PDB file of N, CA, C and O in Angstrom:
ATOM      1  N   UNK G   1       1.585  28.187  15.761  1.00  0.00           N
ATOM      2  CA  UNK G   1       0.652  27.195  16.283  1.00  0.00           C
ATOM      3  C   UNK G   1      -0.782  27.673  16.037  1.00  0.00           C
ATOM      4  O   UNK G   1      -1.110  28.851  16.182  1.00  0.00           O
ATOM      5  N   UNK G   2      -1.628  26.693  15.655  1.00  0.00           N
ATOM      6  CA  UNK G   2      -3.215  26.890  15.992  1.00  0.00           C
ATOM      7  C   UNK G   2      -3.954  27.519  16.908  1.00  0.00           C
ATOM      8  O   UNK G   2      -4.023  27.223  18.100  1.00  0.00           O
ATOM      9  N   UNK G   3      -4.478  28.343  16.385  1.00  0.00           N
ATOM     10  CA  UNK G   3      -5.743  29.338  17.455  1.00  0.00           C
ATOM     11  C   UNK G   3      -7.034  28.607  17.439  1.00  0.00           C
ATOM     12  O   UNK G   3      -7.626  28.479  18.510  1.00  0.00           O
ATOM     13  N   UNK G   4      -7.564  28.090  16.305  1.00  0.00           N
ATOM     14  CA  UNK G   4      -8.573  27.817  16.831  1.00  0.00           C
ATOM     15  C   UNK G   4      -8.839  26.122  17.037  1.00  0.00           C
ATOM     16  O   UNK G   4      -8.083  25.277  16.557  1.00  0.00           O
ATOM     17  N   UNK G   5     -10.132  25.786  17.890  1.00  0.00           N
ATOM     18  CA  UNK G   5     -10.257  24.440  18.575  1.00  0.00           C
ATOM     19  C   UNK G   5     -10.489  23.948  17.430  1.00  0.00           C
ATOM     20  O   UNK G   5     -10.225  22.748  17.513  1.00  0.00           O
ATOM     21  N   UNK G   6     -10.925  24.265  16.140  1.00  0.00           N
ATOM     22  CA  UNK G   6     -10.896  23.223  14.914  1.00  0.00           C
ATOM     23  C   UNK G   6      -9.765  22.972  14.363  1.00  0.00           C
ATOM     24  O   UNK G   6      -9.715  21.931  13.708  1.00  0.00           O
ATOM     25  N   UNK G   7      -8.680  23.718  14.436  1.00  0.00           N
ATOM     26  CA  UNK G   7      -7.820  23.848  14.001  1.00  0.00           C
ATOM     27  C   UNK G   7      -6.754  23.021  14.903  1.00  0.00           C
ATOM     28  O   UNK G   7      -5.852  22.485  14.259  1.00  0.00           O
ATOM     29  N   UNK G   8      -6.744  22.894  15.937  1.00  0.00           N
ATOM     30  CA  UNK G   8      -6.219  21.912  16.687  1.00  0.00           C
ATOM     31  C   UNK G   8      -6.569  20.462  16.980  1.00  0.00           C
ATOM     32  O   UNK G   8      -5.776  19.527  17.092  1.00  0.00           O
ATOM     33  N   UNK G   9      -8.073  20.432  17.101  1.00  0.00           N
ATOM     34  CA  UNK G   9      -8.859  18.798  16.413  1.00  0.00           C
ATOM     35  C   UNK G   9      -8.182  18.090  14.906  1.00  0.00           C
ATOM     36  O   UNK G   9      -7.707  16.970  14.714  1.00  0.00           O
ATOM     37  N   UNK G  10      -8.363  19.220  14.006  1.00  0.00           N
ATOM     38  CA  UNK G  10      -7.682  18.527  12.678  1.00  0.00           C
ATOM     39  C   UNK G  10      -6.385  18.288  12.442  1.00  0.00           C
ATOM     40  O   UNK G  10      -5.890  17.760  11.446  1.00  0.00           O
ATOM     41  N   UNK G  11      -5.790  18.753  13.525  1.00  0.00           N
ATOM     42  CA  UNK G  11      -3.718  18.471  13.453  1.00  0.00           C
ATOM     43  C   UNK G  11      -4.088  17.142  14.458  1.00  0.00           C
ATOM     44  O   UNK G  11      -3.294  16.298  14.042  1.00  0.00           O
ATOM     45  N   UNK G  12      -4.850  16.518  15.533  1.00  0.00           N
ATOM     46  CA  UNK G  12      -4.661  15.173  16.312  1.00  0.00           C
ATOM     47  C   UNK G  12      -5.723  14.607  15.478  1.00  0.00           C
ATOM     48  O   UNK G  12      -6.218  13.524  15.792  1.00  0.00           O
ATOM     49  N   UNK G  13      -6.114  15.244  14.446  1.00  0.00           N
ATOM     50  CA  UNK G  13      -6.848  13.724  13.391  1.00  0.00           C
ATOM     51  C   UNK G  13      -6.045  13.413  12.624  1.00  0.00           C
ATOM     52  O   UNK G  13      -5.730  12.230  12.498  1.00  0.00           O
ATOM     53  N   UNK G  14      -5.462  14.437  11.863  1.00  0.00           N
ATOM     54  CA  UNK G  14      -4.090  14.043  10.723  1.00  0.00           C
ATOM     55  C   UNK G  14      -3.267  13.391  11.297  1.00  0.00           C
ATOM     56  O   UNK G  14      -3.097  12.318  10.718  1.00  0.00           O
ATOM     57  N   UNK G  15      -2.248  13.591  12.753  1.00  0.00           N
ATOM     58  CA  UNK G  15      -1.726  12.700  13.081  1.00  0.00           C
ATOM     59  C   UNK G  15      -2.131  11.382  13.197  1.00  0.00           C
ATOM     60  O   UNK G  15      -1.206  10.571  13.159  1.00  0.00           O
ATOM     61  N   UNK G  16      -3.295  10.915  13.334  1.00  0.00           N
ATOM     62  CA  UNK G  16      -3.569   9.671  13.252  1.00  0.00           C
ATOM     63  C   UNK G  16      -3.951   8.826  12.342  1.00  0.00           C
ATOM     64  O   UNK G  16      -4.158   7.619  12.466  1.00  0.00           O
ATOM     65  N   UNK G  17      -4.067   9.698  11.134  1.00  0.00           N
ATOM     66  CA  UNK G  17      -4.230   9.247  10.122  1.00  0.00           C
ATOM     67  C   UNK G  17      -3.192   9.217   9.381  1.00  0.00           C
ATOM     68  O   UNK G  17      -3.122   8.277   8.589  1.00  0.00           O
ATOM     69  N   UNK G  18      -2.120  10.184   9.408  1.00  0.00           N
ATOM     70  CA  UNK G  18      -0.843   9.711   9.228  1.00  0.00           C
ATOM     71  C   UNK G  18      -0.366   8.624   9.441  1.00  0.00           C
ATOM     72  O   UNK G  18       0.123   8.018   8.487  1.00  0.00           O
ATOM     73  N   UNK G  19      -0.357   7.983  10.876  1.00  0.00           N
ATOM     74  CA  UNK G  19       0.200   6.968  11.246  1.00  0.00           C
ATOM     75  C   UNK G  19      -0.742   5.671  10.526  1.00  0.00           C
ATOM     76  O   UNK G  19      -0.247   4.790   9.822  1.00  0.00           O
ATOM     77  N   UNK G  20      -1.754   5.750  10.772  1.00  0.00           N
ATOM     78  CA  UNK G  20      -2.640   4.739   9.713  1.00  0.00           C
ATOM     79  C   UNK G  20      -2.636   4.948   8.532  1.00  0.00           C
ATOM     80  O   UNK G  20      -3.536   4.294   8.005  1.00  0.00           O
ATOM     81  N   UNK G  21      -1.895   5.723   7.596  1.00  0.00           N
ATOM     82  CA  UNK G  21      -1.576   5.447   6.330  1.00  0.00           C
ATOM     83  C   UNK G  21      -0.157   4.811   6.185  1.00  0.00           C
ATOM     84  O   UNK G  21       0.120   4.097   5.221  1.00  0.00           O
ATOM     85  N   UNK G  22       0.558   5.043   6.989  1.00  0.00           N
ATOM     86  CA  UNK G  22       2.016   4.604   6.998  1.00  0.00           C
ATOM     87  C   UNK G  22       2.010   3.484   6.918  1.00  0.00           C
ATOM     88  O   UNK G  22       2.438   2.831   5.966  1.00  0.00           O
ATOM     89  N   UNK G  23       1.289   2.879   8.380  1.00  0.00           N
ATOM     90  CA  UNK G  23       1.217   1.434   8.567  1.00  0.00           C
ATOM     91  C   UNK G  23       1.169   0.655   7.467  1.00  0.00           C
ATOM     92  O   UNK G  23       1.931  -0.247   7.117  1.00  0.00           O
ATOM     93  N   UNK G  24      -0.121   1.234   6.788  1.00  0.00           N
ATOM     94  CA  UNK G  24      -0.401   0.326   5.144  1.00  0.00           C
ATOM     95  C   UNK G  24       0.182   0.421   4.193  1.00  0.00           C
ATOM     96  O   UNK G  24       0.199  -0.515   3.393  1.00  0.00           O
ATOM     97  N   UNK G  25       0.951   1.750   3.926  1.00  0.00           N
ATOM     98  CA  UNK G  25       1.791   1.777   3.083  1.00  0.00           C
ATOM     99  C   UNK G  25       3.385   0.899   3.201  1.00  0.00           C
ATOM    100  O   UNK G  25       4.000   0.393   2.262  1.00  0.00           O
ATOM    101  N   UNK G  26       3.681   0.916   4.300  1.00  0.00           N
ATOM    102  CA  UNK G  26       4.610   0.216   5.097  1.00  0.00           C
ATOM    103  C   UNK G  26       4.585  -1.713   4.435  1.00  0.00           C
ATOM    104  O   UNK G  26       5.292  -2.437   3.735  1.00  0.00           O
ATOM    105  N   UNK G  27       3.288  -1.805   5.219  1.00  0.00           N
ATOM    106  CA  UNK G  27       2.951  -3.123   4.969  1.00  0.00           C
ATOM    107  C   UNK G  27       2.694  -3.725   3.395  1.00  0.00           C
ATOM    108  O   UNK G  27       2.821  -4.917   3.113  1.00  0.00           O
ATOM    109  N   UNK G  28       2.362  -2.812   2.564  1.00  0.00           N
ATOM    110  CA  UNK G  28       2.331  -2.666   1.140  1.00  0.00           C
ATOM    111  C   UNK G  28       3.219  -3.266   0.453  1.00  0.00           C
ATOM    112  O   UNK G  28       3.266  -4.255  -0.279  1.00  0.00           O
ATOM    113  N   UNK G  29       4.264  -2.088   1.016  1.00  0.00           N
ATOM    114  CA  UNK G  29       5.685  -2.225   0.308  1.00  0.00           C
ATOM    115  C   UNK G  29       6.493  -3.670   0.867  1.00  0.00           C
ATOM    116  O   UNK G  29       7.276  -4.339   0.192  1.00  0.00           O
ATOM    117  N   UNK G  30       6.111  -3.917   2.152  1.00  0.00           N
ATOM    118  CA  UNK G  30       6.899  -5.294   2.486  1.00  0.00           C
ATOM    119  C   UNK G  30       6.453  -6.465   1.737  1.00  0.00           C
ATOM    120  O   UNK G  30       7.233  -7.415   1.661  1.00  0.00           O
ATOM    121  N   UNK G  31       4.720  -6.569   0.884  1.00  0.00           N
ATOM    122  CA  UNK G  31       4.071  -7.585   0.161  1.00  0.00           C
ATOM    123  C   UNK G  31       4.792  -7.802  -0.820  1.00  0.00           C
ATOM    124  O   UNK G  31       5.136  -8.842  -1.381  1.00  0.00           O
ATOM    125  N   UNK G  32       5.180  -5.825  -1.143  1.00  0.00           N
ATOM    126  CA  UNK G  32       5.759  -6.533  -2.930  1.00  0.00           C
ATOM    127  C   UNK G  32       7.104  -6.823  -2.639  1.00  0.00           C
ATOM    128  O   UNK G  32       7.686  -7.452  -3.524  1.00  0.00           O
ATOM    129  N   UNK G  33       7.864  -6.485  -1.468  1.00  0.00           N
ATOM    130  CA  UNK G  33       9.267  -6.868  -1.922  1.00  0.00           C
ATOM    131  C   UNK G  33       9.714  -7.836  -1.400  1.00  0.00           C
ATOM    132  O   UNK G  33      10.922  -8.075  -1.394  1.00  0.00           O
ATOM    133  N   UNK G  34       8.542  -8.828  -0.682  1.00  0.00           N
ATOM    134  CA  UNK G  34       8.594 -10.594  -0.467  1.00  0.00           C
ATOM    135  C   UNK G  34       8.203 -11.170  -1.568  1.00  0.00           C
ATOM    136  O   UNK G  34       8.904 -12.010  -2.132  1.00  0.00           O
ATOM    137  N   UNK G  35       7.001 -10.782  -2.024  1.00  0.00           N
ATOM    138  CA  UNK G  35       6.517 -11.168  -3.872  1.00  0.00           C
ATOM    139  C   UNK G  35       7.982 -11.248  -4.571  1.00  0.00           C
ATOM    140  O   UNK G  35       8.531 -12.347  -4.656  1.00  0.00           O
ATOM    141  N   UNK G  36       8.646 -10.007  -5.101  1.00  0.00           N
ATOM    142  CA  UNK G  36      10.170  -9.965  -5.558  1.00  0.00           C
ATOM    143  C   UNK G  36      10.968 -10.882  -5.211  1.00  0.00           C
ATOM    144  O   UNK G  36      11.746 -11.523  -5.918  1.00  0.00           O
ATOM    145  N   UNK G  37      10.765 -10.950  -4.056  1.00  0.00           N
ATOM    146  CA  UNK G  37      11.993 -11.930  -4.021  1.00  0.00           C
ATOM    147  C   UNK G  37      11.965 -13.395  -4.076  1.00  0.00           C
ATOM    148  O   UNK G  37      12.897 -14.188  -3.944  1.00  0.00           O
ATOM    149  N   UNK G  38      10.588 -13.626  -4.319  1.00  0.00           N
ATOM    150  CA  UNK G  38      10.482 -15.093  -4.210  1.00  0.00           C
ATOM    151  C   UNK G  38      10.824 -16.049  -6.086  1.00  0.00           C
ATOM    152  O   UNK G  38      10.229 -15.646  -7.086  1.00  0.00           O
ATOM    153  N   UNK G  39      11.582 -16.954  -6.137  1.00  0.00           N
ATOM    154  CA  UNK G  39      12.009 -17.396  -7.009  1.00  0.00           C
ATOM    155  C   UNK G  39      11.269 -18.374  -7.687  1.00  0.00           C
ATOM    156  O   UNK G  39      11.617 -18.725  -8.814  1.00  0.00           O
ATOM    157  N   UNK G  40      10.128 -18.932  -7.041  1.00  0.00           N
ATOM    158  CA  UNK G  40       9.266 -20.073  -7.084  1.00  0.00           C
ATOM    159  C   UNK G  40       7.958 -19.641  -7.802  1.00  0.00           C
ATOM    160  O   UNK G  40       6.912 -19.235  -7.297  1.00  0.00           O
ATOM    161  N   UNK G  41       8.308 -19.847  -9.214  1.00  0.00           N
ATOM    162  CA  UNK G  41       6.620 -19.530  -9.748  1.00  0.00           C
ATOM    163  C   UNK G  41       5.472 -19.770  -9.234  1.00  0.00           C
ATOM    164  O   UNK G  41       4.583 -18.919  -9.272  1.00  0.00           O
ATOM    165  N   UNK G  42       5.294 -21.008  -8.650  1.00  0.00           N
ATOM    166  CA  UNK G  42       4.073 -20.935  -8.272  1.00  0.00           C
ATOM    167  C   UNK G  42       3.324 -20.597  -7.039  1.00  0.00           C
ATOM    168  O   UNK G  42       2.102 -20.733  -6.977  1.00  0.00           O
ATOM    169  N   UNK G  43       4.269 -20.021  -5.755  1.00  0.00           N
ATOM    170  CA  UNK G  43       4.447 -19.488  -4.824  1.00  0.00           C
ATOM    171  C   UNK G  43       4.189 -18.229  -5.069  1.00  0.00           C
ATOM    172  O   UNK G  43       3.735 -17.576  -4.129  1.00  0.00           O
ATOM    173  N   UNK G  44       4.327 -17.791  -5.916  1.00  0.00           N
ATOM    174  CA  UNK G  44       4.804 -16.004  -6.538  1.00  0.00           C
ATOM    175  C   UNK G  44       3.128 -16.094  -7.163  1.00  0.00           C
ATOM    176  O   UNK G  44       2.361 -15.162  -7.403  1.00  0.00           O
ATOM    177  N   UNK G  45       2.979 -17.119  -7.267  1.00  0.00           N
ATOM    178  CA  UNK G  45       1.235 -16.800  -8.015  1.00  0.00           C
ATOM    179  C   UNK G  45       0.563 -17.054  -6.993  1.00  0.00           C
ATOM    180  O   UNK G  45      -0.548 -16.534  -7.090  1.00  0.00           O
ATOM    181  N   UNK G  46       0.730 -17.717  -5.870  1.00  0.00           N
ATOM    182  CA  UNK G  46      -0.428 -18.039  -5.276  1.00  0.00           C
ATOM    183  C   UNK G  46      -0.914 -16.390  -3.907  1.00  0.00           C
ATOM    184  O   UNK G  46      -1.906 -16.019  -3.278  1.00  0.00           O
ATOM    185  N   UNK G  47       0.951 -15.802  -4.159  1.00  0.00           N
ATOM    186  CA  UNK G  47       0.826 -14.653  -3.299  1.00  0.00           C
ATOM    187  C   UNK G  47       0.079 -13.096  -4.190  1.00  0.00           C
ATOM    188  O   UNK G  47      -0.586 -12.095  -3.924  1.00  0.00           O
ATOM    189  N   UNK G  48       0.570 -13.596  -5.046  1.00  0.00           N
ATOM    190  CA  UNK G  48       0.062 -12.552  -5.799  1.00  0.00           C
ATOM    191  C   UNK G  48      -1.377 -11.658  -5.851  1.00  0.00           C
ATOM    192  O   UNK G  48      -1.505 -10.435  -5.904  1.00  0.00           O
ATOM    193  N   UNK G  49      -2.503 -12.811  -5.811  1.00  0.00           N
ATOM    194  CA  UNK G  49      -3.955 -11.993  -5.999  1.00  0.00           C
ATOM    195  C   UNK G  49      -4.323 -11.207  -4.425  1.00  0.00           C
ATOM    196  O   UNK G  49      -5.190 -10.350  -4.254  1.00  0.00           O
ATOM    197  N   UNK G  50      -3.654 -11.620  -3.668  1.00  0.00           N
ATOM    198  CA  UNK G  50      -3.397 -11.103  -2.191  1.00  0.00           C
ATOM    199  C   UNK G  50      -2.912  -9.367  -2.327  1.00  0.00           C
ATOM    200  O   UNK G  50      -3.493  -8.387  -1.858  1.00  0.00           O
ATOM    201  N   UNK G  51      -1.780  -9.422  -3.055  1.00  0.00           N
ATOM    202  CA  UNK G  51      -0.788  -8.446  -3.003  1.00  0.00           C
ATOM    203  C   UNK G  51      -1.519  -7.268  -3.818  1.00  0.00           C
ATOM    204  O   UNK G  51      -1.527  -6.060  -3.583  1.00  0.00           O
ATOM    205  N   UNK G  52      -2.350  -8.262  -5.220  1.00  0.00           N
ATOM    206  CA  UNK G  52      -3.154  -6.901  -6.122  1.00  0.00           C
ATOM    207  C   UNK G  52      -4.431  -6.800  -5.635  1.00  0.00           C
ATOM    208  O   UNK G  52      -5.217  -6.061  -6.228  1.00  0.00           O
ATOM    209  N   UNK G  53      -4.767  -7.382  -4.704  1.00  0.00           N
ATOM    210  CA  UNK G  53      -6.028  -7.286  -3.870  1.00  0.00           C
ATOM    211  C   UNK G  53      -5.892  -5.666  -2.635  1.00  0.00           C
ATOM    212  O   UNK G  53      -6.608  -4.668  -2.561  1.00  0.00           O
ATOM    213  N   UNK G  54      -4.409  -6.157  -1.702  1.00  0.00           N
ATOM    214  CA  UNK G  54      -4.116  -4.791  -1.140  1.00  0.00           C
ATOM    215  C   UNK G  54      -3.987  -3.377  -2.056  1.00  0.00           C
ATOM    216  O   UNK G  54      -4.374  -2.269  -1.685  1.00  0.00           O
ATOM    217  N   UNK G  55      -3.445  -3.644  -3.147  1.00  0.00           N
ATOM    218  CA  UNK G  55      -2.667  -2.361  -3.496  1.00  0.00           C
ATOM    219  C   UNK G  55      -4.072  -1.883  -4.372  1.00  0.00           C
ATOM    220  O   UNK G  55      -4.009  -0.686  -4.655  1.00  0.00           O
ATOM    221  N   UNK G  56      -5.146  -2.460  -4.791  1.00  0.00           N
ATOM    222  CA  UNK G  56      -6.468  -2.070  -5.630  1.00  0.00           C
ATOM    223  C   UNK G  56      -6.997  -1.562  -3.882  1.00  0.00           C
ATOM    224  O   UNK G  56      -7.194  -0.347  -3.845  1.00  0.00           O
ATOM    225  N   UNK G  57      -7.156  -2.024  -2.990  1.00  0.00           N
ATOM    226  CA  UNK G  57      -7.346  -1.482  -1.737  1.00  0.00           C
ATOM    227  C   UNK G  57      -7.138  -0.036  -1.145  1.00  0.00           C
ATOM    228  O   UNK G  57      -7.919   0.871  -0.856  1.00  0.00           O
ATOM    229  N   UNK G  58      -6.147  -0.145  -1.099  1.00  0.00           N
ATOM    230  CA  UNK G  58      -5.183   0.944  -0.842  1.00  0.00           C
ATOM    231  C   UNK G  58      -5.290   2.684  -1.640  1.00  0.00           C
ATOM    232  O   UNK G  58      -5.424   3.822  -1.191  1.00  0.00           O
ATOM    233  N   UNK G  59      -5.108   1.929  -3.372  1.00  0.00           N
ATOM    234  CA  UNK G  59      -5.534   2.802  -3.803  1.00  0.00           C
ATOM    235  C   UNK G  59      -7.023   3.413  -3.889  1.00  0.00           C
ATOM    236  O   UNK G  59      -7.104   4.501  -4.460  1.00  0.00           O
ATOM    237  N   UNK G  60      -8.254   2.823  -3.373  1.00  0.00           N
ATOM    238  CA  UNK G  60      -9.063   3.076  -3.538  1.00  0.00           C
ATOM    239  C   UNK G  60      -9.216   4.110  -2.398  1.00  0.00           C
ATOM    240  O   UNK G  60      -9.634   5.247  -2.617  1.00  0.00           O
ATOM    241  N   UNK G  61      -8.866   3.677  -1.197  1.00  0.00           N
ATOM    242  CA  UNK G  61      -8.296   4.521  -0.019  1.00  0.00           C
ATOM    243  C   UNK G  61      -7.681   5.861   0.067  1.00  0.00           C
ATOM    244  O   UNK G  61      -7.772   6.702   0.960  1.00  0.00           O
ATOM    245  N   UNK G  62      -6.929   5.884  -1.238  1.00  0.00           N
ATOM    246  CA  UNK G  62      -6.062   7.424  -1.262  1.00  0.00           C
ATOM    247  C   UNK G  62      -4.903   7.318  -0.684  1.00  0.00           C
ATOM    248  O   UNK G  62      -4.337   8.304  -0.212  1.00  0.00           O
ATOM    249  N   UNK G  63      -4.388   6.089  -0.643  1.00  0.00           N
ATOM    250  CA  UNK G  63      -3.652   6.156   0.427  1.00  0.00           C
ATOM    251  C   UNK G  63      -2.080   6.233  -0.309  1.00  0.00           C
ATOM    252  O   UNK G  63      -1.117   6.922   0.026  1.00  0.00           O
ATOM    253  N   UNK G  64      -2.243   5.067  -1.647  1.00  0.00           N
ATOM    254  CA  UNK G  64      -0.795   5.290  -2.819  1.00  0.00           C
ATOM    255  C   UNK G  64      -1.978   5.881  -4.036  1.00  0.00           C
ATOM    256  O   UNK G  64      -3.197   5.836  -3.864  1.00  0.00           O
ATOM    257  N   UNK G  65      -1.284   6.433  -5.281  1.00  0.00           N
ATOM    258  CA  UNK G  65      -2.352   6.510  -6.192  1.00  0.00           C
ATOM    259  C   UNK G  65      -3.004   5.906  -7.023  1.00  0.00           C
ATOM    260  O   UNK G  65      -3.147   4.948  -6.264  1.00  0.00           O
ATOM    261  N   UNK G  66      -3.440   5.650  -7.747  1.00  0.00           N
ATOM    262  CA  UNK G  66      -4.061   4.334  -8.544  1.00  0.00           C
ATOM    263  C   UNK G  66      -3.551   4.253 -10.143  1.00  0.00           C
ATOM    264  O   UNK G  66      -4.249   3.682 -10.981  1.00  0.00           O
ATOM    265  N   UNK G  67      -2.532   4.749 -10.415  1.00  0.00           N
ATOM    266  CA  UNK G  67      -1.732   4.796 -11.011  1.00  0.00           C
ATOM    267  C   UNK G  67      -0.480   3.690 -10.672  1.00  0.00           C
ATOM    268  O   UNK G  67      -0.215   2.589 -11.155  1.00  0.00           O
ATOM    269  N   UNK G  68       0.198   4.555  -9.552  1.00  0.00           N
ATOM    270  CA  UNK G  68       0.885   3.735  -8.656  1.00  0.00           C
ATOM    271  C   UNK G  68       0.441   2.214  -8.463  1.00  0.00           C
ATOM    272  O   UNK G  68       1.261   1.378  -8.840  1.00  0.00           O
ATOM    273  N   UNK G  69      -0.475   1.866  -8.048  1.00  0.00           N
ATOM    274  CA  UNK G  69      -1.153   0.201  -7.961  1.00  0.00           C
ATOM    275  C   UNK G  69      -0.525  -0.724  -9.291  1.00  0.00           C
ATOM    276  O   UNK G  69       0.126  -1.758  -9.436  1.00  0.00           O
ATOM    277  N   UNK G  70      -1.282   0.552 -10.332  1.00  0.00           N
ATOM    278  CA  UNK G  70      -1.320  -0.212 -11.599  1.00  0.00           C
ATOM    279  C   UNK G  70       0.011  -0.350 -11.876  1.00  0.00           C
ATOM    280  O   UNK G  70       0.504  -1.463 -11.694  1.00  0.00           O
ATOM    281  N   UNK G  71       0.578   0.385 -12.207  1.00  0.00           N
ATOM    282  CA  UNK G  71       2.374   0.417 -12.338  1.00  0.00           C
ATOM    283  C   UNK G  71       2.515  -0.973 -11.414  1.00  0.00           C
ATOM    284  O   UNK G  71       2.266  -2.009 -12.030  1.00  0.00           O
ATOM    285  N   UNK G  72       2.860  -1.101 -10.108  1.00  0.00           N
ATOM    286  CA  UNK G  72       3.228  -2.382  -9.130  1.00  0.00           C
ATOM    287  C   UNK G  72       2.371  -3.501  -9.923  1.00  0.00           C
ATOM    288  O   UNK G  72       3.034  -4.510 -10.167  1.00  0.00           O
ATOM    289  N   UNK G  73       1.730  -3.514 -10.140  1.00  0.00           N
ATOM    290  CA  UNK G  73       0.571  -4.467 -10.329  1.00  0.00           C
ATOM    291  C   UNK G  73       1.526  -5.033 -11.821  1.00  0.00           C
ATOM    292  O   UNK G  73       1.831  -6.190 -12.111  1.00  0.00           O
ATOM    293  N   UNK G  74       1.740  -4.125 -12.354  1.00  0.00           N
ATOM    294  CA  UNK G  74       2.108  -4.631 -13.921  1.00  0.00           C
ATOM    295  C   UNK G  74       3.667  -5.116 -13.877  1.00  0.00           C
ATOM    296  O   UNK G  74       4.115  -5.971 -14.641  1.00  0.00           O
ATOM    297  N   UNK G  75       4.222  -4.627 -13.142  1.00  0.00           N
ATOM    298  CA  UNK G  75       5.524  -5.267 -12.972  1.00  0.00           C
ATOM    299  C   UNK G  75       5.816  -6.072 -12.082  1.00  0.00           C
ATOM    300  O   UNK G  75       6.976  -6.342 -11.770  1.00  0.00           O
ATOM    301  N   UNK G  76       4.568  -6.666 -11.443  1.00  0.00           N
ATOM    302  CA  UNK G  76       4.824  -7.996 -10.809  1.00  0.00           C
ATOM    303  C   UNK G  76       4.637  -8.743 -11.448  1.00  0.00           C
ATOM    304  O   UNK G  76       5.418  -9.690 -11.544  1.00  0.00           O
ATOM    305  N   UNK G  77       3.389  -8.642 -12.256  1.00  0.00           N
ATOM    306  CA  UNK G  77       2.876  -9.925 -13.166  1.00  0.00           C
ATOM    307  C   UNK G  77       3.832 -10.243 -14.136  1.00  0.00           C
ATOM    308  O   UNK G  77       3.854 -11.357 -14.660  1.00  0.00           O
ATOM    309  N   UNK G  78       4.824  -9.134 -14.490  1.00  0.00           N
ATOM    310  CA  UNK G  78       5.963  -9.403 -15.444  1.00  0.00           C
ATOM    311  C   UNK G  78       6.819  -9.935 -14.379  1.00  0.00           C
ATOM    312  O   UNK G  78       7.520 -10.741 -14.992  1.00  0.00           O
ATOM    313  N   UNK G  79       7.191  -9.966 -13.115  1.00  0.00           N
ATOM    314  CA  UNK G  79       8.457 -10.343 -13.230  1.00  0.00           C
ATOM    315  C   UNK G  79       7.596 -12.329 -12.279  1.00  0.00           C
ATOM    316  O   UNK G  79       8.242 -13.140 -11.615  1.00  0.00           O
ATOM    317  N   UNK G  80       6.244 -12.395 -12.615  1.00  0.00           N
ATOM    318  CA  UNK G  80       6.252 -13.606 -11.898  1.00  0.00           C
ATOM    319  C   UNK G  80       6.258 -14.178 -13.295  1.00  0.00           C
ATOM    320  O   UNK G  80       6.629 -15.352 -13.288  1.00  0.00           O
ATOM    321  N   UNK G  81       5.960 -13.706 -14.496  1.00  0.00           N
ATOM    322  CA  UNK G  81       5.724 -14.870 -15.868  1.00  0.00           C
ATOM    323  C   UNK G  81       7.213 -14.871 -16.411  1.00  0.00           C
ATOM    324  O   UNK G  81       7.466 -15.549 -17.407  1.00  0.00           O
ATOM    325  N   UNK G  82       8.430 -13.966 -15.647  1.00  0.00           N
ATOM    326  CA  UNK G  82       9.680 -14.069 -15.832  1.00  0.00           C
ATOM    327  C   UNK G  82      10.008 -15.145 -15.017  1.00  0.00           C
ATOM    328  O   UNK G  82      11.122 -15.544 -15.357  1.00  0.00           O
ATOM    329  N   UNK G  83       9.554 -15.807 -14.091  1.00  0.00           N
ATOM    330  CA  UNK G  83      10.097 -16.829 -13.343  1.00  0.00           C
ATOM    331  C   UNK G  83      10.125 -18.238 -13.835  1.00  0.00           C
ATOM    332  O   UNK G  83       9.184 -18.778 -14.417  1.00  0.00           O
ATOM    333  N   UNK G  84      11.094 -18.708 -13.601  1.00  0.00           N
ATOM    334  CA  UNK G  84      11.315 -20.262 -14.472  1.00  0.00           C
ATOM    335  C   UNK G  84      10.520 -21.579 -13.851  1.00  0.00           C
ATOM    336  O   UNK G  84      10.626 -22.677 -14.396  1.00  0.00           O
TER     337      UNK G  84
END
């Protein structure tokens, strides 16, 4: 365990910032895998600039990497111009 009082401040800041990265990452992942599942092109587009709006967010945040964004980002737009 921690000796010193900085050292114990920065373990109840990380915890809370833990939990506030989760949340968003959490909520992230539920955008794209309602995006996925939706069958309706034009539904799937209208959710979309929402979804690359969070994850350009997010990554700017540190929160997924911006790599990561781009990857999601590119295989949504493929699988919404895959939709009939």
């Amino acid at each position: 365990m921690a000796n010193h009082k900085s050292s114990l401040k920065r373990i109840r800041q990380d915890k809370k910032k833990q939990l506030h990265n989760k949340y968003y990452a959490k909520t992230m992942r539920n955008a794209v895998r309602k995006l996925r599942a939706m069958t309706d092109k034009d539904e799937a587009a209208k959710l979309y600039p929402a979804v690359q709006k969070m994850l350009d967010k997010l990554a700017k945040n540190n929160i997924i990497h911006k790599n990561k964004a781009s990857n999601l980002k590119s295989s949504l737009s493929k699988h919404i111009n895959k939709l009939g």
